Amino acid sequence: MSEIKPVVLFETEGSYPYSGGGVSTWAHILCTELQDEVDFHLMAVTGNPFVEPRYKLPKNITEIIHIPLWGVEEPAHYFDKKTPFSQQIEKKARTTKNVVKKHFMPIFKDFIECLNDPFKDVDVISEVIYGFWKYFQHYDYKLTMREPLLWVDFKESLLTKYVDNYDPELGATPKVIDMTFGMRWLYHFMMPVATPIPAGVNVSHSTLAGFPALASIAAKYEYGIPSMVTDHGVYMRERLINVGRSDMTFFSKKLLVDLSTMVTRAVYHTADQISPVTTANQKWEERFEAKPENIIPIYNGVDTDLFKPIAKPSKTEGIPTVIAVAQVFPLKDIETMIRTCKVVRKTIPNVQFTVYGSLDVDPEYVETCRDLIKELELEDNFTFGGFHNNPSMIFNEGDISILTSISEGFPYTVIESMSCGRPVVATDVGGIKDALEGCGILCKPRDPEEIAAGVVTLLEDTALRIELGNKSREKVLLNFTTDRSVKNYLSSYKELASKPRIPLKATVKTRSVIDLLEFLEADELVHAN
């Protein structure tokens, strides 16, 4: 029997192929290195439709299913381009008020019950998500999700929860505007669940345990397609951090967290393999009910022939230089890096910090950082380098590199710097300790004094800097190469692709979903005859 070639539905959000960053770097390496072994259907969720690929895509990416969550009048025209326009019109014509009321409303009511109690039976949550997908293969997404009946039901469920059965721990009763935004979020964030599963796919692989993986859940129920999830950072941990920093009302924050909790639990529950890029993520995964036996860590890897030690260029020669590679947004905590520079300058007046990375992710935060640089009078010591077109040369411009994130998975920037023989001073978050232990300096997050002490130590002690740089390179060669990482993914793909297909739809117990399945089956028989 010949080996089955993996055909992967590869699901991303806010990253590959439209944005840079560590996840995109990993995704591009994975797809490119497997050009002859694996075919990919890329399902990319973005914030808006006006994006262009940042990468030259390898030949084995056979299609891109682009799902912009915002800024499109007709969502189906993006995520369902293979369906002829005439059939899209027929789909709209079928989507009557009566159809929504009879066949979608019961599932939507169950969905709202789950949203109000996101730690409800995870089988129910998963089945309801599948019910959404099954319904939207036959009926129009926009017409259904904008049906006033749904808004009325959503509003009444909240009033019941916050007024009739009020618990002070829930916070203030939501205002109409809060409810309106909540319903709008459901409309936008659930779009991936309406995406048809491409023919021929035999594995689905999401780059996070979030909304793109809704398609994986549907594929598992409908076709028995096995799935895997790669956790870079932990989706729920980073969602909690981002929501906590926002200026939304307490109700809005809770709604987003509860919606994300539902989805994450269902993703982990239905996944055949969960592969964090560091063992540090496993506790979070198990907290959201990932089965320990399904958790198989796969570390990121770096091309050690490309990222290798070379002498500093003339522009930084003789200047104590600290390099950072990071998109400038709050999770990277560039403000702490700037304050660190201020402390280091007291000891090393001519120190130069340079941050390479996108300035487009959060322009408001970039301005906050620029204002802080000006306030601390660091214009001559701290600069933003923006995009660098030769990433393998970045770390060799410096003596050391720095990372001040408050949340990470297993960042490429750390192992790339190590591969270049440049030791790293970094915050002890996520899986950074797995990489740096024994060859770098770990510090507490948000502590510029401690981080600065590590920077000064390495810049002033040449022997120690060289020793840790050599150890860093050796550790990468032994543990974190591209070849090792890619082989582990290929092995996982082959194993999953060869598994028996057992569609979960035969196990559905949620009444609303069963009723929909029975109706659609009967309807298909009628049309067949």
XYZ file of C-alpha atoms in Angstrom:
529
model
C 0.000 0.000 0.000
C 1.474 3.356 -1.031
C 1.962 6.102 1.527
C -0.735 8.780 1.559
C 0.551 12.219 0.593
C -0.490 14.794 3.205
C -2.786 17.512 1.851
C -3.086 20.082 4.613
C -5.655 22.787 5.295
C -3.266 25.264 6.936
C -5.128 27.865 9.023
C -3.556 31.178 10.061
C -4.740 34.406 11.676
C -3.100 37.804 11.242
C 0.133 36.259 10.051
C 1.207 34.199 7.040
C 1.306 35.126 4.212
C 0.163 38.739 4.716
C 2.210 39.849 7.742
C 5.704 39.365 9.094
C 6.665 38.099 12.545
C 7.720 34.861 14.157
C 4.631 32.820 13.278
C 4.897 33.850 9.630
C 8.599 32.972 9.623
C 7.779 29.521 10.986
C 4.914 29.009 8.515
C 6.993 30.032 5.506
C 9.872 27.776 6.508
C 7.501 24.850 7.044
C 5.687 25.235 3.717
C 8.867 25.905 1.759
C 10.874 23.029 3.223
C 8.046 20.578 2.471
C 7.546 21.576 -1.178
C 7.968 18.037 -2.464
C 6.276 16.167 0.376
C 3.115 18.126 1.320
C 0.467 20.201 -0.462
C -1.120 23.093 1.441
C -4.465 24.844 1.128
C -3.826 28.070 3.019
C -6.789 29.550 4.922
C -5.721 33.000 6.080
C -7.879 35.059 8.437
C -7.080 38.789 8.369
C -8.526 41.954 9.840
C -9.323 43.573 6.490
C -9.375 42.658 2.796
C -6.705 45.107 1.630
C -3.600 42.981 2.112
C -0.934 41.587 -0.168
C 1.320 38.543 0.408
C 4.619 39.449 2.061
C 6.276 36.221 0.936
C 7.031 34.488 -2.334
C 4.786 31.484 -1.916
C 6.185 28.016 -2.622
C 4.634 25.871 -5.348
C 2.945 23.505 -2.896
C 0.532 26.195 -1.643
C -2.195 25.274 -4.097
C -4.744 27.909 -3.046
C -5.318 30.739 -0.585
C -8.712 31.037 1.075
C -8.671 34.605 2.360
C -11.176 35.448 5.125
C -11.169 39.159 6.000
C -13.225 39.552 9.171
C -13.974 43.228 8.581
C -14.492 45.558 5.637
C -16.342 43.287 3.218
C -19.939 43.666 2.079
C -20.405 40.042 1.041
C -18.219 37.666 3.121
C -19.006 34.631 0.953
C -17.370 36.292 -2.052
C -14.066 35.913 -0.199
C -14.251 32.569 1.586
C -16.334 30.709 -1.021
C -14.968 31.772 -4.398
C -15.377 28.324 -5.943
C -19.163 28.416 -5.738
C -20.569 30.002 -8.933
C -22.325 33.342 -8.529
C -25.626 31.792 -9.627
C -25.431 29.287 -6.786
C -24.622 32.070 -4.333
C -27.827 33.804 -5.437
C -29.753 30.550 -4.970
C -28.265 30.257 -1.486
C -29.541 33.731 -0.643
C -32.981 32.937 -2.053
C -33.199 29.836 0.165
C -32.300 31.845 3.271
C -35.751 33.007 4.277
C -36.893 34.263 7.661
C -38.759 31.003 8.174
C -35.647 28.921 7.422
C -33.590 30.948 9.893
C -36.307 30.649 12.530
C -36.849 26.914 12.081
C -33.390 25.554 11.328
C -30.818 28.053 12.623
C -32.440 29.664 15.661
C -32.430 26.455 17.769
C -28.690 26.033 17.148
C -28.088 29.726 17.804
C -29.954 29.459 21.131
C -27.690 26.580 22.140
C -24.687 28.632 21.053
C -25.755 31.548 23.258
C -26.256 29.163 26.188
C -22.684 28.012 25.701
C -21.497 31.615 25.451
C -23.201 32.385 28.758
C -21.470 29.351 30.262
C -18.240 28.796 28.288
C -17.234 25.862 30.515
C -20.367 23.966 29.535
C -19.981 20.394 28.235
C -17.338 20.755 25.513
C -19.101 18.151 23.345
C -22.112 20.465 23.146
C -19.934 23.437 22.210
C -18.145 21.442 19.495
C -21.400 20.081 18.094
C -22.993 23.529 17.965
C -19.969 24.889 16.077
C -20.354 22.020 13.615
C -24.075 22.834 13.346
C -23.158 26.382 12.318
C -20.837 25.064 9.611
C -23.344 22.540 8.280
C -26.093 25.159 8.077
C -23.884 27.668 6.234
C -23.012 25.138 3.540
C -26.647 25.450 2.439
C -27.705 28.959 3.509
C -26.277 32.471 3.278
C -24.069 33.671 6.120
C -24.821 37.384 5.894
C -28.606 37.077 5.620
C -28.730 34.609 8.492
C -26.427 36.388 10.930
C -28.145 39.731 10.299
C -31.650 38.352 10.828
C -33.341 40.482 13.568
C -34.625 37.320 15.266
C -31.052 36.520 16.321
C -30.546 39.975 17.793
C -33.765 39.675 19.808
C -32.746 36.289 21.173
C -29.222 37.471 21.991
C -30.537 40.551 23.801
C -33.165 38.582 25.757
C -30.596 36.019 26.872
C -28.407 38.805 28.252
C -31.302 40.492 30.020
C -32.216 37.158 31.603
C -28.651 36.671 32.750
C -27.940 40.219 33.921
C -31.374 41.308 35.163
C -33.639 38.370 36.001
C -30.850 36.214 37.472
C -28.364 38.933 38.356
C -25.143 38.005 40.119
C -22.978 40.963 41.314
C -19.842 39.125 40.135
C -21.025 39.562 36.540
C -20.376 43.298 36.724
C -22.616 46.101 35.498
C -25.659 45.314 33.360
C -24.691 45.733 29.696
C -26.005 48.737 27.840
C -27.644 48.485 24.416
C -24.404 49.584 22.764
C -22.537 46.766 24.539
C -25.075 44.236 23.269
C -24.861 45.700 19.773
C -21.086 45.364 19.710
C -21.406 41.837 21.091
C -23.711 40.750 18.273
C -21.420 42.431 15.757
C -18.447 40.495 17.113
C -20.323 37.223 16.715
C -21.046 38.120 13.083
C -17.413 38.856 12.286
C -15.446 36.392 14.419
C -17.510 33.363 13.420
C -16.921 33.798 9.666
C -14.335 30.988 9.446
C -17.058 28.494 10.424
C -18.843 29.137 7.109
C -15.848 28.194 4.950
C -16.218 25.100 2.729
C -13.553 22.450 3.325
C -11.416 22.065 0.158
C -11.655 18.723 -1.626
C -8.742 16.370 -1.114
C -7.664 17.677 2.286
C -6.657 14.860 4.643
C -5.166 16.887 7.537
C -6.052 20.259 9.028
C -3.453 22.302 10.893
C -4.184 25.532 12.746
C -1.439 27.881 13.860
C -3.386 28.756 17.019
C -6.253 27.406 19.115
C -8.562 30.199 18.004
C -11.129 31.150 15.370
C -9.313 29.860 12.231
C -9.494 26.370 13.751
C -13.310 26.458 13.550
C -12.812 24.944 10.098
C -10.824 22.088 11.671
C -13.719 21.305 14.003
C -16.142 21.230 11.076
C -13.822 19.031 9.006
C -13.501 16.553 11.876
C -17.268 16.247 12.286
C -18.211 16.165 8.610
C -15.382 14.167 7.048
C -13.375 12.729 9.938
C -10.322 14.763 8.864
C -7.745 14.609 11.678
C -6.379 17.891 12.971
C -3.415 19.379 14.757
C -2.765 22.701 16.454
C 0.545 24.484 16.885
C 0.620 26.747 19.930
C 3.283 29.428 19.531
C 2.123 31.722 22.274
C -0.911 30.386 24.123
C -3.940 31.910 22.412
C -6.003 32.269 25.608
C -3.144 33.745 27.610
C -2.493 36.394 24.979
C -6.221 37.039 24.541
C -6.506 37.710 28.297
C -3.532 40.080 28.208
C -4.809 42.018 25.177
C -8.379 42.256 26.447
C -7.166 43.286 29.893
C -5.204 46.190 28.413
C -8.140 47.458 26.336
C -10.494 50.261 27.320
C -13.647 48.252 26.592
C -16.425 47.902 29.151
C -16.227 44.976 31.560
C -19.130 43.257 29.762
C -17.394 43.528 26.386
C -14.166 42.141 27.815
C -16.000 39.238 29.407
C -17.893 38.473 26.207
C -14.697 38.296 24.147
C -12.967 36.130 26.739
C -15.960 33.793 27.023
C -16.254 33.472 23.236
C -12.537 32.703 22.968
C -12.769 30.220 25.839
C -15.556 28.321 24.072
C -13.612 28.110 20.837
C -10.304 27.157 22.453
C -11.865 24.345 24.470
C -13.590 22.954 21.362
C -10.367 23.176 19.318
C -8.320 21.296 21.911
C -11.120 18.780 22.460
C -11.377 17.795 18.797
C -7.656 18.002 17.915
C -5.750 14.764 17.350
C -2.423 16.437 18.079
C -1.530 19.608 19.962
C 2.054 20.680 19.354
C 3.228 23.614 21.456
C 6.566 25.052 20.414
C 7.654 24.790 24.042
C 6.796 22.606 27.011
C 5.958 25.804 28.915
C 2.607 25.977 27.082
C 1.396 22.568 28.242
C -0.055 23.713 31.582
C -2.229 26.286 29.809
C -3.382 23.726 27.273
C -4.363 21.252 29.955
C -6.175 24.021 31.854
C -8.428 24.355 28.808
C -8.888 20.588 28.699
C -6.402 19.478 26.104
C -5.806 15.761 26.561
C -2.233 15.276 27.893
C -1.694 12.249 25.624
C -2.350 14.446 22.555
C 0.249 17.072 23.499
C 3.456 16.547 21.505
C 5.818 19.580 21.631
C 7.741 20.475 18.471
C 10.400 23.158 18.880
C 11.011 25.806 16.243
C 14.160 25.465 14.193
C 16.556 27.867 12.487
C 18.697 27.559 9.339
C 22.165 27.472 10.908
C 23.878 27.867 7.515
C 22.046 31.161 7.006
C 22.106 32.441 10.591
C 25.785 32.135 11.416
C 28.349 34.290 13.226
C 30.171 36.950 11.224
C 32.028 40.114 12.217
C 30.096 43.310 12.989
C 29.720 45.682 10.022
C 31.609 48.966 9.933
C 28.521 51.021 10.888
C 28.387 49.438 14.370
C 32.046 48.525 14.824
C 33.363 49.956 18.072
C 29.858 50.904 19.274
C 28.279 48.854 22.095
C 25.193 47.672 20.211
C 22.054 45.903 21.401
C 19.764 44.478 18.710
C 16.070 43.654 19.049
C 13.868 42.097 16.404
C 10.209 42.615 17.238
C 6.999 43.983 15.829
C 6.292 47.083 17.871
C 3.138 46.366 19.839
C 2.289 46.025 23.566
C 3.036 42.303 24.062
C 6.670 43.006 23.142
C 6.769 45.689 25.879
C 9.067 48.027 23.970
C 8.463 50.648 26.664
C 10.415 48.525 29.142
C 13.163 48.137 26.535
C 13.366 51.925 26.193
C 13.575 52.348 29.987
C 16.263 49.656 30.017
C 18.285 51.718 27.542
C 18.029 54.715 29.879
C 19.500 52.656 32.736
C 22.268 51.144 30.590
C 23.308 54.579 29.303
C 24.262 55.624 32.836
C 27.088 53.066 32.680
C 27.713 52.934 28.923
C 26.971 56.435 27.533
C 27.422 55.525 23.850
C 25.261 52.383 23.916
C 23.032 51.927 20.872
C 19.713 50.033 20.949
C 18.180 49.278 17.522
C 14.776 47.641 17.087
C 14.065 46.015 13.719
C 10.462 45.097 12.976
C 7.130 46.311 11.670
C 5.863 49.689 12.833
C 2.419 49.097 11.297
C 0.882 46.598 13.739
C -0.072 49.221 16.347
C 0.746 52.780 15.172
C -0.663 54.302 18.369
C 1.726 52.216 20.475
C 4.618 53.190 18.207
C 3.857 56.869 18.920
C 3.719 56.118 22.646
C 7.199 54.607 22.380
C 8.527 57.534 20.351
C 7.169 59.943 22.951
C 8.897 57.972 25.707
C 12.218 58.051 23.816
C 11.898 61.810 23.545
C 10.866 62.204 27.186
C 13.902 60.203 28.370
C 16.194 62.059 25.912
C 17.302 58.832 24.211
C 17.107 60.010 20.597
C 20.841 59.274 20.103
C 20.715 55.895 21.813
C 17.452 54.208 20.824
C 16.241 53.893 17.226
C 13.625 51.992 15.238
C 15.135 50.317 12.178
C 11.818 49.235 10.640
C 11.757 46.356 8.176
C 15.122 44.743 7.387
C 15.421 42.958 4.033
C 18.233 40.659 5.154
C 17.150 39.132 8.471
C 20.119 36.782 8.738
C 22.424 39.818 9.040
C 20.460 41.680 11.715
C 21.908 40.046 14.804
C 25.480 40.296 13.536
C 25.147 44.099 13.644
C 25.110 43.884 17.435
C 27.130 42.554 20.315
C 24.076 41.039 21.987
C 20.330 40.935 21.448
C 17.413 41.714 23.737
C 13.784 40.691 24.118
C 11.447 42.270 26.699
C 8.121 40.553 25.912
C 5.469 39.938 28.544
C 4.195 36.880 26.638
C 5.917 34.559 24.177
C 5.890 31.060 22.835
C 9.304 29.958 21.592
C 10.455 33.018 19.621
C 12.492 32.691 16.460
C 14.363 35.866 17.273
C 15.990 34.205 20.278
C 17.261 31.121 18.461
C 18.265 33.178 15.405
C 20.427 35.398 17.606
C 21.864 32.328 19.342
C 22.652 30.766 15.969
C 24.608 33.914 15.089
C 26.662 33.520 18.260
C 25.088 36.595 19.866
C 23.965 35.955 23.449
C 20.519 37.101 24.479
C 19.128 39.034 27.439
C 15.432 38.219 27.646
C 12.434 38.128 29.931
C 11.637 34.748 31.437
C 8.261 34.185 29.755
C 6.816 31.364 27.659
C 9.441 28.939 26.385
C 12.379 31.355 26.345
C 13.989 29.535 29.267
C 14.059 26.327 27.186
C 16.311 28.122 24.712
C 18.429 30.383 26.930
C 19.115 28.303 30.003
C 22.879 27.925 30.292
C 23.747 30.319 27.477
C 21.909 33.617 28.077
C 20.496 35.900 30.749
C 16.888 35.610 31.919
C 15.156 38.491 33.716
C 11.792 39.325 35.219
C 9.304 41.001 32.834
C 8.687 44.752 33.206
C 11.894 45.214 35.227
C 14.211 47.627 33.379
C 16.772 47.651 36.210
C 17.277 43.874 36.153
C 17.256 43.707 32.356
C 19.742 46.584 32.173
C 22.058 44.776 34.606
C 22.120 41.800 32.243
C 22.851 44.042 29.245
C 25.676 45.859 31.026
C 27.219 42.590 32.212
C 27.440 41.209 28.682
C 28.583 44.436 27.034
C 31.368 45.007 29.584
C 32.571 41.400 29.994
C 33.942 40.428 26.576
C 35.095 36.965 27.685
C 31.668 36.094 29.104
C 29.934 37.459 26.014
C 32.061 35.299 23.719
C 31.627 32.239 25.947
C 27.814 32.540 26.014
C 27.755 33.290 22.294
C 29.642 30.064 21.540
C 27.383 28.074 23.877
C 24.342 29.590 22.211
C 25.479 28.499 18.764
C 26.249 24.987 20.025
C 22.840 24.646 21.678
C 21.056 25.612 18.466
C 23.099 23.136 16.419
C 22.198 20.362 18.835
C 18.520 21.129 19.431
C 16.926 23.829 17.289
C 17.686 23.284 13.611
C 15.194 23.713 10.772
C 15.803 20.159 9.618
C 14.868 18.639 12.975
C 11.736 20.792 13.328
C 10.441 20.228 9.790
C 11.008 16.448 9.997
C 8.856 16.337 13.136
C 6.004 18.149 11.366
C 6.284 15.933 8.300
C 6.150 12.844 10.498
C 3.024 14.218 12.224
C 1.352 15.015 8.895
C 2.017 11.526 7.531
C 0.745 9.851 10.671
C -2.434 11.955 10.754
C -3.093 11.538 7.020
C -2.951 7.756 7.383
C -5.462 7.638 10.251
C -8.900 6.135 9.545
C -11.562 8.738 8.727
C -14.236 8.609 11.434
C -16.633 11.569 11.034
C -17.866 12.749 14.432
C -21.287 13.713 13.052
C -22.491 10.188 13.848
C -21.875 10.929 17.546
C -23.826 14.213 17.752
C -26.230 14.328 20.712
C -27.315 17.992 20.680
C -30.961 18.036 19.599
C -30.838 21.237 17.559
C -27.932 19.939 15.470
C -29.518 16.507 15.009
C -32.710 18.164 13.754
C -30.756 20.204 11.203
C -28.830 17.154 9.977
C -32.045 15.139 9.606
C -33.772 17.974 7.741
C -30.872 18.460 5.315
C -30.590 14.718 4.691
C -34.322 14.489 3.946
C -34.132 17.579 1.750
C -31.272 16.110 -0.263
C -33.240 12.884 -0.783
C -36.227 14.845 -2.064
C -34.093 16.735 -4.565
C -32.275 13.566 -5.576
C -35.593 11.969 -6.506
